[in-house]
């Protein structure tokens, strides 16, 4: 307990070997964070104001946008301060809060993307039963359980790590208080933590990705059987945005958490971590607004109404 209580703060020294990049990364992350806040907030506002978007698909999309705002807000402001600070420190409690929030929301997004794939499966493969199957009670519960399951997993893993002794080693070779980086500082047996993290990685990465893959196998089979070219085009357009987000999110997440240890390279890990945490949430609203006709029309309607009211 003496060793455990000795650590009251951590030092985040990720990419500190490239001091000339600090100002560049600060400006880049600041610009991307502003885009994340504006883009995702606009999607949420549009999905609320336009009655045509009051459907399960856009309810889940609103949840995804809100999640991305909260997720990036849990670490980007701190990271920006550290980029411009000499000390580059974060308190023990601050580090724990950052990890529990970012890990919890990351796990929630894994489940939420699988739920969105199921929604597209029902909409395309069983269109006549879609209003009955995806009723309000069901899709609200599905979204709620995505948040609950993800946050519970994060809380358990964070508590189990923070209760272990750090033995005075408080230098985190990462940009944020990330799970794998903190495990390297523990000076006691972490086999249980590794086991739980492995099981969680399978449950929150592999299983949802498998469910998404199965859903899209059925979706693709149904689309190819459609006689109408216009129907196939519309079905593809409603799925392409979700697929693009899935590839971005799971590609970087699987690289970080499932890659073999023999290929572990610190600099690449930090860059992929930055991409996983910042670039993907920034691109989500852009992808959905560019690939979705209904979102583009709703966005034009809301913006034209706003500018019209300002003229009046």
PDB file of N, CA and C in Angstrom, residues 94-183:
ATOM      1  N   UNK A  94      -7.285  12.089 -12.154  1.00  0.00           N
ATOM      2  CA  UNK A  94      -7.553  12.538 -13.514  1.00  0.00           C
ATOM      3  C   UNK A  94      -7.249  11.466 -14.538  1.00  0.00           C
ATOM      4  N   UNK A  95      -6.161  10.736 -14.311  1.00  0.00           N
ATOM      5  CA  UNK A  95      -5.782   9.650 -15.213  1.00  0.00           C
ATOM      6  C   UNK A  95      -6.815   8.527 -15.164  1.00  0.00           C
ATOM      7  N   UNK A  96      -7.272   8.192 -13.952  1.00  0.00           N
ATOM      8  CA  UNK A  96      -8.280   7.135 -13.799  1.00  0.00           C
ATOM      9  C   UNK A  96      -9.587   7.528 -14.474  1.00  0.00           C
ATOM     10  N   UNK A  97     -10.010   8.782 -14.293  1.00  0.00           N
ATOM     11  CA  UNK A  97     -11.244   9.259 -14.916  1.00  0.00           C
ATOM     12  C   UNK A  97     -11.123   9.263 -16.437  1.00  0.00           C
ATOM     13  N   UNK A  98      -9.965   9.692 -16.929  1.00  0.00           N
ATOM     14  CA  UNK A  98      -9.761   9.716 -18.373  1.00  0.00           C
ATOM     15  C   UNK A  98      -9.859   8.310 -18.950  1.00  0.00           C
ATOM     16  N   UNK A  99      -9.253   7.336 -18.273  1.00  0.00           N
ATOM     17  CA  UNK A  99      -9.264   5.972 -18.781  1.00  0.00           C
ATOM     18  C   UNK A  99     -10.645   5.349 -18.716  1.00  0.00           C
ATOM     19  N   UNK A 100     -11.364   5.561 -17.605  1.00  0.00           N
ATOM     20  CA  UNK A 100     -12.678   4.936 -17.469  1.00  0.00           C
ATOM     21  C   UNK A 100     -13.661   5.509 -18.481  1.00  0.00           C
ATOM     22  N   UNK A 101     -13.558   6.808 -18.763  1.00  0.00           N
ATOM     23  CA  UNK A 101     -14.474   7.428 -19.732  1.00  0.00           C
ATOM     24  C   UNK A 101     -14.115   7.026 -21.159  1.00  0.00           C
ATOM     25  N   UNK A 102     -12.850   7.157 -21.529  1.00  0.00           N
ATOM     26  CA  UNK A 102     -12.448   6.860 -22.915  1.00  0.00           C
ATOM     27  C   UNK A 102     -12.606   5.382 -23.244  1.00  0.00           C
ATOM     28  N   UNK A 103     -12.213   4.500 -22.316  1.00  0.00           N
ATOM     29  CA  UNK A 103     -12.354   3.064 -22.554  1.00  0.00           C
ATOM     30  C   UNK A 103     -13.825   2.671 -22.602  1.00  0.00           C
ATOM     31  N   UNK A 104     -14.620   3.242 -21.687  1.00  0.00           N
ATOM     32  CA  UNK A 104     -16.046   2.925 -21.656  1.00  0.00           C
ATOM     33  C   UNK A 104     -16.761   3.345 -22.927  1.00  0.00           C
ATOM     34  N   UNK A 105     -16.461   4.543 -23.418  1.00  0.00           N
ATOM     35  CA  UNK A 105     -17.114   5.027 -24.632  1.00  0.00           C
ATOM     36  C   UNK A 105     -16.600   4.306 -25.870  1.00  0.00           C
ATOM     37  N   UNK A 106     -15.319   3.900 -25.849  1.00  0.00           N
ATOM     38  CA  UNK A 106     -14.799   3.098 -26.953  1.00  0.00           C
ATOM     39  C   UNK A 106     -15.506   1.757 -27.053  1.00  0.00           C
ATOM     40  N   UNK A 107     -15.719   1.094 -25.911  1.00  0.00           N
ATOM     41  CA  UNK A 107     -16.444  -0.179 -25.889  1.00  0.00           C
ATOM     42  C   UNK A 107     -17.901   0.012 -26.296  1.00  0.00           C
ATOM     43  N   UNK A 108     -18.495   1.118 -25.851  1.00  0.00           N
ATOM     44  CA  UNK A 108     -19.872   1.416 -26.216  1.00  0.00           C
ATOM     45  C   UNK A 108     -20.018   1.571 -27.726  1.00  0.00           C
ATOM     46  N   UNK A 109     -19.041   2.230 -28.345  1.00  0.00           N
ATOM     47  CA  UNK A 109     -19.109   2.417 -29.801  1.00  0.00           C
ATOM     48  C   UNK A 109     -19.022   1.084 -30.533  1.00  0.00           C
ATOM     49  N   UNK A 110     -18.222   0.146 -30.019  1.00  0.00           N
ATOM     50  CA  UNK A 110     -18.148  -1.185 -30.631  1.00  0.00           C
ATOM     51  C   UNK A 110     -19.525  -1.836 -30.680  1.00  0.00           C
ATOM     52  N   UNK A 111     -20.228  -1.818 -29.545  1.00  0.00           N
ATOM     53  CA  UNK A 111     -21.555  -2.430 -29.464  1.00  0.00           C
ATOM     54  C   UNK A 111     -22.552  -1.648 -30.310  1.00  0.00           C
ATOM     55  N   UNK A 112     -22.463  -0.326 -30.273  1.00  0.00           N
ATOM     56  CA  UNK A 112     -23.407   0.527 -30.999  1.00  0.00           C
ATOM     57  C   UNK A 112     -23.299   0.310 -32.504  1.00  0.00           C
ATOM     58  N   UNK A 113     -22.085   0.129 -33.027  1.00  0.00           N
ATOM     59  CA  UNK A 113     -21.915  -0.132 -34.457  1.00  0.00           C
ATOM     60  C   UNK A 113     -22.532  -1.469 -34.853  1.00  0.00           C
ATOM     61  N   UNK A 114     -22.458  -2.472 -33.960  1.00  0.00           N
ATOM     62  CA  UNK A 114     -23.105  -3.762 -34.225  1.00  0.00           C
ATOM     63  C   UNK A 114     -24.623  -3.615 -34.210  1.00  0.00           C
ATOM     64  N   UNK A 115     -25.140  -2.813 -33.286  1.00  0.00           N
ATOM     65  CA  UNK A 115     -26.579  -2.555 -33.215  1.00  0.00           C
ATOM     66  C   UNK A 115     -27.056  -1.846 -34.485  1.00  0.00           C
ATOM     67  N   UNK A 116     -26.269  -0.906 -34.974  1.00  0.00           N
ATOM     68  CA  UNK A 116     -26.621  -0.196 -36.206  1.00  0.00           C
ATOM     69  C   UNK A 116     -26.621  -1.136 -37.411  1.00  0.00           C
ATOM     70  N   UNK A 117     -25.717  -2.111 -37.415  1.00  0.00           N
ATOM     71  CA  UNK A 117     -25.692  -3.104 -38.497  1.00  0.00           C
ATOM     72  C   UNK A 117     -26.959  -3.965 -38.458  1.00  0.00           C
ATOM     73  N   UNK A 118     -27.393  -4.333 -37.254  1.00  0.00           N
ATOM     74  CA  UNK A 118     -28.630  -5.113 -37.122  1.00  0.00           C
ATOM     75  C   UNK A 118     -29.835  -4.303 -37.606  1.00  0.00           C
ATOM     76  N   UNK A 119     -29.837  -3.008 -37.298  1.00  0.00           N
ATOM     77  CA  UNK A 119     -30.910  -2.130 -37.759  1.00  0.00           C
ATOM     78  C   UNK A 119     -30.971  -2.115 -39.284  1.00  0.00           C
ATOM     79  N   UNK A 120     -29.816  -2.023 -39.952  1.00  0.00           N
ATOM     80  CA  UNK A 120     -29.777  -2.031 -41.421  1.00  0.00           C
ATOM     81  C   UNK A 120     -30.203  -3.395 -41.967  1.00  0.00           C
ATOM     82  N   UNK A 121     -29.852  -4.469 -41.250  1.00  0.00           N
ATOM     83  CA  UNK A 121     -30.255  -5.820 -41.668  1.00  0.00           C
ATOM     84  C   UNK A 121     -31.773  -5.952 -41.679  1.00  0.00           C
ATOM     85  N   UNK A 122     -32.418  -5.511 -40.609  1.00  0.00           N
ATOM     86  CA  UNK A 122     -33.883  -5.602 -40.531  1.00  0.00           C
ATOM     87  C   UNK A 122     -34.523  -4.708 -41.585  1.00  0.00           C
ATOM     88  N   UNK A 123     -33.997  -3.492 -41.769  1.00  0.00           N
ATOM     89  CA  UNK A 123     -34.582  -2.533 -42.713  1.00  0.00           C
ATOM     90  C   UNK A 123     -34.523  -3.037 -44.150  1.00  0.00           C
ATOM     91  N   UNK A 124     -33.445  -3.727 -44.519  1.00  0.00           N
ATOM     92  CA  UNK A 124     -33.271  -4.163 -45.904  1.00  0.00           C
ATOM     93  C   UNK A 124     -33.782  -5.578 -46.146  1.00  0.00           C
ATOM     94  N   UNK A 125     -33.555  -6.469 -45.189  1.00  0.00           N
ATOM     95  CA  UNK A 125     -33.953  -7.869 -45.372  1.00  0.00           C
ATOM     96  C   UNK A 125     -35.407  -8.134 -44.990  1.00  0.00           C
ATOM     97  N   UNK A 126     -35.948  -7.331 -44.073  1.00  0.00           N
ATOM     98  CA  UNK A 126     -37.351  -7.489 -43.665  1.00  0.00           C
ATOM     99  C   UNK A 126     -38.041  -6.132 -43.618  1.00  0.00           C
ATOM    100  N   UNK A 127     -38.140  -5.445 -44.761  1.00  0.00           N
ATOM    101  CA  UNK A 127     -38.658  -4.069 -44.763  1.00  0.00           C
ATOM    102  C   UNK A 127     -40.102  -3.945 -44.277  1.00  0.00           C
ATOM    103  N   UNK A 128     -40.943  -4.944 -44.570  1.00  0.00           N
ATOM    104  CA  UNK A 128     -42.344  -4.863 -44.162  1.00  0.00           C
ATOM    105  C   UNK A 128     -42.502  -5.008 -42.653  1.00  0.00           C
ATOM    106  N   UNK A 129     -41.607  -5.754 -42.015  1.00  0.00           N
ATOM    107  CA  UNK A 129     -41.687  -5.973 -40.571  1.00  0.00           C
ATOM    108  C   UNK A 129     -40.831  -4.987 -39.790  1.00  0.00           C
ATOM    109  N   UNK A 130     -40.108  -4.125 -40.506  1.00  0.00           N
ATOM    110  CA  UNK A 130     -39.171  -3.203 -39.848  1.00  0.00           C
ATOM    111  C   UNK A 130     -39.832  -2.328 -38.781  1.00  0.00           C
ATOM    112  N   UNK A 131     -40.978  -1.676 -39.062  1.00  0.00           N
ATOM    113  CA  UNK A 131     -41.596  -0.832 -38.016  1.00  0.00           C
ATOM    114  C   UNK A 131     -42.026  -1.620 -36.777  1.00  0.00           C
ATOM    115  N   UNK A 132     -42.358  -2.904 -36.985  1.00  0.00           N
ATOM    116  CA  UNK A 132     -42.785  -3.730 -35.852  1.00  0.00           C
ATOM    117  C   UNK A 132     -41.577  -4.218 -35.047  1.00  0.00           C
ATOM    118  N   UNK A 133     -40.560  -4.720 -35.772  1.00  0.00           N
ATOM    119  CA  UNK A 133     -39.376  -5.259 -35.093  1.00  0.00           C
ATOM    120  C   UNK A 133     -38.599  -4.140 -34.394  1.00  0.00           C
ATOM    121  N   UNK A 134     -38.278  -3.088 -35.136  1.00  0.00           N
ATOM    122  CA  UNK A 134     -37.487  -1.992 -34.565  1.00  0.00           C
ATOM    123  C   UNK A 134     -38.427  -0.921 -34.006  1.00  0.00           C
ATOM    124  N   UNK A 135     -39.223  -1.314 -33.033  1.00  0.00           N
ATOM    125  CA  UNK A 135     -40.113  -0.354 -32.381  1.00  0.00           C
ATOM    126  C   UNK A 135     -39.323   0.514 -31.398  1.00  0.00           C
ATOM    127  N   UNK A 136     -39.961   1.573 -30.932  1.00  0.00           N
ATOM    128  CA  UNK A 136     -39.266   2.554 -30.089  1.00  0.00           C
ATOM    129  C   UNK A 136     -38.704   1.930 -28.814  1.00  0.00           C
ATOM    130  N   UNK A 137     -39.474   1.047 -28.186  1.00  0.00           N
ATOM    131  CA  UNK A 137     -39.013   0.424 -26.945  1.00  0.00           C
ATOM    132  C   UNK A 137     -37.737  -0.378 -27.189  1.00  0.00           C
ATOM    133  N   UNK A 138     -37.714  -1.129 -28.301  1.00  0.00           N
ATOM    134  CA  UNK A 138     -36.559  -1.978 -28.583  1.00  0.00           C
ATOM    135  C   UNK A 138     -35.311  -1.145 -28.880  1.00  0.00           C
ATOM    136  N   UNK A 139     -35.413  -0.163 -29.792  1.00  0.00           N
ATOM    137  CA  UNK A 139     -34.189   0.546 -30.170  1.00  0.00           C
ATOM    138  C   UNK A 139     -33.667   1.458 -29.071  1.00  0.00           C
ATOM    139  N   UNK A 140     -34.551   1.958 -28.205  1.00  0.00           N
ATOM    140  CA  UNK A 140     -34.080   2.738 -27.056  1.00  0.00           C
ATOM    141  C   UNK A 140     -33.346   1.830 -26.076  1.00  0.00           C
ATOM    142  N   UNK A 141     -33.898   0.637 -25.837  1.00  0.00           N
ATOM    143  CA  UNK A 141     -33.239  -0.320 -24.942  1.00  0.00           C
ATOM    144  C   UNK A 141     -31.898  -0.792 -25.515  1.00  0.00           C
ATOM    145  N   UNK A 142     -31.838  -1.005 -26.824  1.00  0.00           N
ATOM    146  CA  UNK A 142     -30.588  -1.446 -27.444  1.00  0.00           C
ATOM    147  C   UNK A 142     -29.499  -0.384 -27.272  1.00  0.00           C
ATOM    148  N   UNK A 143     -29.860   0.873 -27.479  1.00  0.00           N
ATOM    149  CA  UNK A 143     -28.885   1.953 -27.296  1.00  0.00           C
ATOM    150  C   UNK A 143     -28.460   2.075 -25.833  1.00  0.00           C
ATOM    151  N   UNK A 144     -29.434   1.989 -24.922  1.00  0.00           N
ATOM    152  CA  UNK A 144     -29.143   2.118 -23.496  1.00  0.00           C
ATOM    153  C   UNK A 144     -28.209   1.007 -23.015  1.00  0.00           C
ATOM    154  N   UNK A 145     -28.471  -0.228 -23.454  1.00  0.00           N
ATOM    155  CA  UNK A 145     -27.627  -1.346 -23.026  1.00  0.00           C
ATOM    156  C   UNK A 145     -26.231  -1.263 -23.642  1.00  0.00           C
ATOM    157  N   UNK A 146     -26.114  -0.660 -24.808  1.00  0.00           N
ATOM    158  CA  UNK A 146     -24.781  -0.440 -25.389  1.00  0.00           C
ATOM    159  C   UNK A 146     -23.948   0.428 -24.466  1.00  0.00           C
ATOM    160  N   UNK A 147     -24.557   1.518 -23.966  1.00  0.00           N
ATOM    161  CA  UNK A 147     -23.862   2.416 -23.035  1.00  0.00           C
ATOM    162  C   UNK A 147     -23.561   1.707 -21.713  1.00  0.00           C
ATOM    163  N   UNK A 148     -24.537   0.991 -21.173  1.00  0.00           N
ATOM    164  CA  UNK A 148     -24.376   0.343 -19.857  1.00  0.00           C
ATOM    165  C   UNK A 148     -23.274  -0.713 -19.894  1.00  0.00           C
ATOM    166  N   UNK A 149     -23.306  -1.592 -20.898  1.00  0.00           N
ATOM    167  CA  UNK A 149     -22.326  -2.680 -20.992  1.00  0.00           C
ATOM    168  C   UNK A 149     -20.915  -2.128 -21.179  1.00  0.00           C
ATOM    169  N   UNK A 150     -20.782  -1.147 -22.079  1.00  0.00           N
ATOM    170  CA  UNK A 150     -19.460  -0.566 -22.328  1.00  0.00           C
ATOM    171  C   UNK A 150     -18.881   0.109 -21.106  1.00  0.00           C
ATOM    172  N   UNK A 151     -19.707   0.875 -20.398  1.00  0.00           N
ATOM    173  CA  UNK A 151     -19.222   1.597 -19.214  1.00  0.00           C
ATOM    174  C   UNK A 151     -18.916   0.665 -18.048  1.00  0.00           C
ATOM    175  N   UNK A 152     -19.699  -0.411 -17.886  1.00  0.00           N
ATOM    176  CA  UNK A 152     -19.433  -1.378 -16.816  1.00  0.00           C
ATOM    177  C   UNK A 152     -18.097  -2.082 -17.047  1.00  0.00           C
ATOM    178  N   UNK A 153     -17.838  -2.481 -18.281  1.00  0.00           N
ATOM    179  CA  UNK A 153     -16.563  -3.129 -18.597  1.00  0.00           C
ATOM    180  C   UNK A 153     -15.398  -2.193 -18.288  1.00  0.00           C
ATOM    181  N   UNK A 154     -15.534  -0.932 -18.687  1.00  0.00           N
ATOM    182  CA  UNK A 154     -14.473   0.045 -18.439  1.00  0.00           C
ATOM    183  C   UNK A 154     -14.252   0.268 -16.953  1.00  0.00           C
ATOM    184  N   UNK A 155     -15.337   0.367 -16.201  1.00  0.00           N
ATOM    185  CA  UNK A 155     -15.229   0.603 -14.761  1.00  0.00           C
ATOM    186  C   UNK A 155     -14.494  -0.544 -14.079  1.00  0.00           C
ATOM    187  N   UNK A 156     -14.828  -1.778 -14.440  1.00  0.00           N
ATOM    188  CA  UNK A 156     -14.187  -2.946 -13.836  1.00  0.00           C
ATOM    189  C   UNK A 156     -12.697  -2.968 -14.153  1.00  0.00           C
ATOM    190  N   UNK A 157     -12.351  -2.769 -15.429  1.00  0.00           N
ATOM    191  CA  UNK A 157     -10.936  -2.829 -15.821  1.00  0.00           C
ATOM    192  C   UNK A 157     -10.128  -1.694 -15.199  1.00  0.00           C
ATOM    193  N   UNK A 158     -10.706  -0.496 -15.137  1.00  0.00           N
ATOM    194  CA  UNK A 158      -9.984   0.642 -14.557  1.00  0.00           C
ATOM    195  C   UNK A 158      -9.739   0.452 -13.071  1.00  0.00           C
ATOM    196  N   UNK A 159     -10.752   0.005 -12.338  1.00  0.00           N
ATOM    197  CA  UNK A 159     -10.605  -0.221 -10.898  1.00  0.00           C
ATOM    198  C   UNK A 159      -9.552  -1.287 -10.617  1.00  0.00           C
ATOM    199  N   UNK A 160      -9.578  -2.383 -11.387  1.00  0.00           N
ATOM    200  CA  UNK A 160      -8.613  -3.464 -11.176  1.00  0.00           C
ATOM    201  C   UNK A 160      -7.180  -3.013 -11.438  1.00  0.00           C
ATOM    202  N   UNK A 161      -6.988  -2.093 -12.378  1.00  0.00           N
ATOM    203  CA  UNK A 161      -5.637  -1.589 -12.663  1.00  0.00           C
ATOM    204  C   UNK A 161      -5.192  -0.587 -11.610  1.00  0.00           C
ATOM    205  N   UNK A 162      -6.066   0.357 -11.262  1.00  0.00           N
ATOM    206  CA  UNK A 162      -5.692   1.426 -10.339  1.00  0.00           C
ATOM    207  C   UNK A 162      -5.476   0.939  -8.906  1.00  0.00           C
ATOM    208  N   UNK A 163      -5.956  -0.238  -8.570  1.00  0.00           N
ATOM    209  CA  UNK A 163      -5.734  -0.784  -7.238  1.00  0.00           C
ATOM    210  C   UNK A 163      -4.404  -1.527  -7.117  1.00  0.00           C
ATOM    211  N   UNK A 164      -3.730  -1.750  -8.251  1.00  0.00           N
ATOM    212  CA  UNK A 164      -2.448  -2.445  -8.236  1.00  0.00           C
ATOM    213  C   UNK A 164      -1.307  -1.464  -7.926  1.00  0.00           C
ATOM    214  N   UNK A 165      -0.197  -1.954  -7.373  1.00  0.00           N
ATOM    215  CA  UNK A 165       0.930  -1.067  -7.038  1.00  0.00           C
ATOM    216  C   UNK A 165       1.725  -0.639  -8.265  1.00  0.00           C
ATOM    217  N   UNK A 166       2.017   0.661  -8.349  1.00  0.00           N
ATOM    218  CA  UNK A 166       2.835   1.188  -9.435  1.00  0.00           C
ATOM    219  C   UNK A 166       4.301   1.329  -9.017  1.00  0.00           C
ATOM    220  N   UNK A 167       4.577   1.185  -7.750  1.00  0.00           N
ATOM    221  CA  UNK A 167       5.950   1.190  -7.223  1.00  0.00           C
ATOM    222  C   UNK A 167       6.735   2.439  -7.621  1.00  0.00           C
ATOM    223  N   UNK A 168       6.078   3.570  -7.649  1.00  0.00           N
ATOM    224  CA  UNK A 168       6.752   4.824  -7.939  1.00  0.00           C
ATOM    225  C   UNK A 168       6.994   5.101  -9.408  1.00  0.00           C
ATOM    226  N   UNK A 169       6.724   4.118 -10.273  1.00  0.00           N
ATOM    227  CA  UNK A 169       6.921   4.315 -11.710  1.00  0.00           C
ATOM    228  C   UNK A 169       5.696   5.020 -12.280  1.00  0.00           C
ATOM    229  N   UNK A 170       5.839   6.286 -12.628  1.00  0.00           N
ATOM    230  CA  UNK A 170       4.677   7.069 -13.051  1.00  0.00           C
ATOM    231  C   UNK A 170       4.861   7.780 -14.390  1.00  0.00           C
ATOM    232  N   UNK A 171       5.774   7.281 -15.224  1.00  0.00           N
ATOM    233  CA  UNK A 171       5.991   7.861 -16.549  1.00  0.00           C
ATOM    234  C   UNK A 171       5.278   6.999 -17.586  1.00  0.00           C
ATOM    235  N   UNK A 172       4.222   7.532 -18.185  1.00  0.00           N
ATOM    236  CA  UNK A 172       3.428   6.807 -19.183  1.00  0.00           C
ATOM    237  C   UNK A 172       3.933   7.187 -20.569  1.00  0.00           C
ATOM    238  N   UNK A 173       4.459   6.223 -21.272  1.00  0.00           N
ATOM    239  CA  UNK A 173       5.018   6.477 -22.600  1.00  0.00           C
ATOM    240  C   UNK A 173       3.897   6.443 -23.647  1.00  0.00           C
ATOM    241  N   UNK A 174       2.974   7.383 -23.483  1.00  0.00           N
ATOM    242  CA  UNK A 174       1.811   7.460 -24.373  1.00  0.00           C
ATOM    243  C   UNK A 174       1.239   8.865 -24.303  1.00  0.00           C
ATOM    244  N   UNK A 175       0.359   9.194 -25.247  1.00  0.00           N
ATOM    245  CA  UNK A 175      -0.255  10.518 -25.271  1.00  0.00           C
ATOM    246  C   UNK A 175      -1.393  10.653 -24.278  1.00  0.00           C
ATOM    247  N   UNK A 176      -2.003   9.521 -23.884  1.00  0.00           N
ATOM    248  CA  UNK A 176      -3.130   9.524 -22.951  1.00  0.00           C
ATOM    249  C   UNK A 176      -2.959   8.419 -21.922  1.00  0.00           C
ATOM    250  N   UNK A 177      -3.835   8.407 -20.912  1.00  0.00           N
ATOM    251  CA  UNK A 177      -3.845   7.325 -19.927  1.00  0.00           C
ATOM    252  C   UNK A 177      -4.539   6.118 -20.548  1.00  0.00           C
ATOM    253  N   UNK A 178      -3.770   5.370 -21.316  1.00  0.00           N
ATOM    254  CA  UNK A 178      -4.307   4.256 -22.080  1.00  0.00           C
ATOM    255  C   UNK A 178      -4.048   2.952 -21.344  1.00  0.00           C
ATOM    256  N   UNK A 179      -4.944   2.007 -21.495  1.00  0.00           N
ATOM    257  CA  UNK A 179      -4.910   0.756 -20.743  1.00  0.00           C
ATOM    258  C   UNK A 179      -3.582   0.015 -20.881  1.00  0.00           C
ATOM    259  N   UNK A 180      -3.141  -0.228 -22.097  1.00  0.00           N
ATOM    260  CA  UNK A 180      -1.917  -0.998 -22.316  1.00  0.00           C
ATOM    261  C   UNK A 180      -0.689  -0.268 -21.781  1.00  0.00           C
ATOM    262  N   UNK A 181      -0.675   1.058 -21.903  1.00  0.00           N
ATOM    263  CA  UNK A 181       0.466   1.841 -21.405  1.00  0.00           C
ATOM    264  C   UNK A 181       0.552   1.777 -19.885  1.00  0.00           C
ATOM    265  N   UNK A 182      -0.592   1.815 -19.208  1.00  0.00           N
ATOM    266  CA  UNK A 182      -0.600   1.751 -17.738  1.00  0.00           C
ATOM    267  C   UNK A 182      -0.193   0.372 -17.232  1.00  0.00           C
ATOM    268  N   UNK A 183      -0.570  -0.673 -17.952  1.00  0.00           N
ATOM    269  CA  UNK A 183      -0.206  -2.028 -17.525  1.00  0.00           C
ATOM    270  C   UNK A 183       1.309  -2.217 -17.457  1.00  0.00           C
TER     271      UNK A 183
END
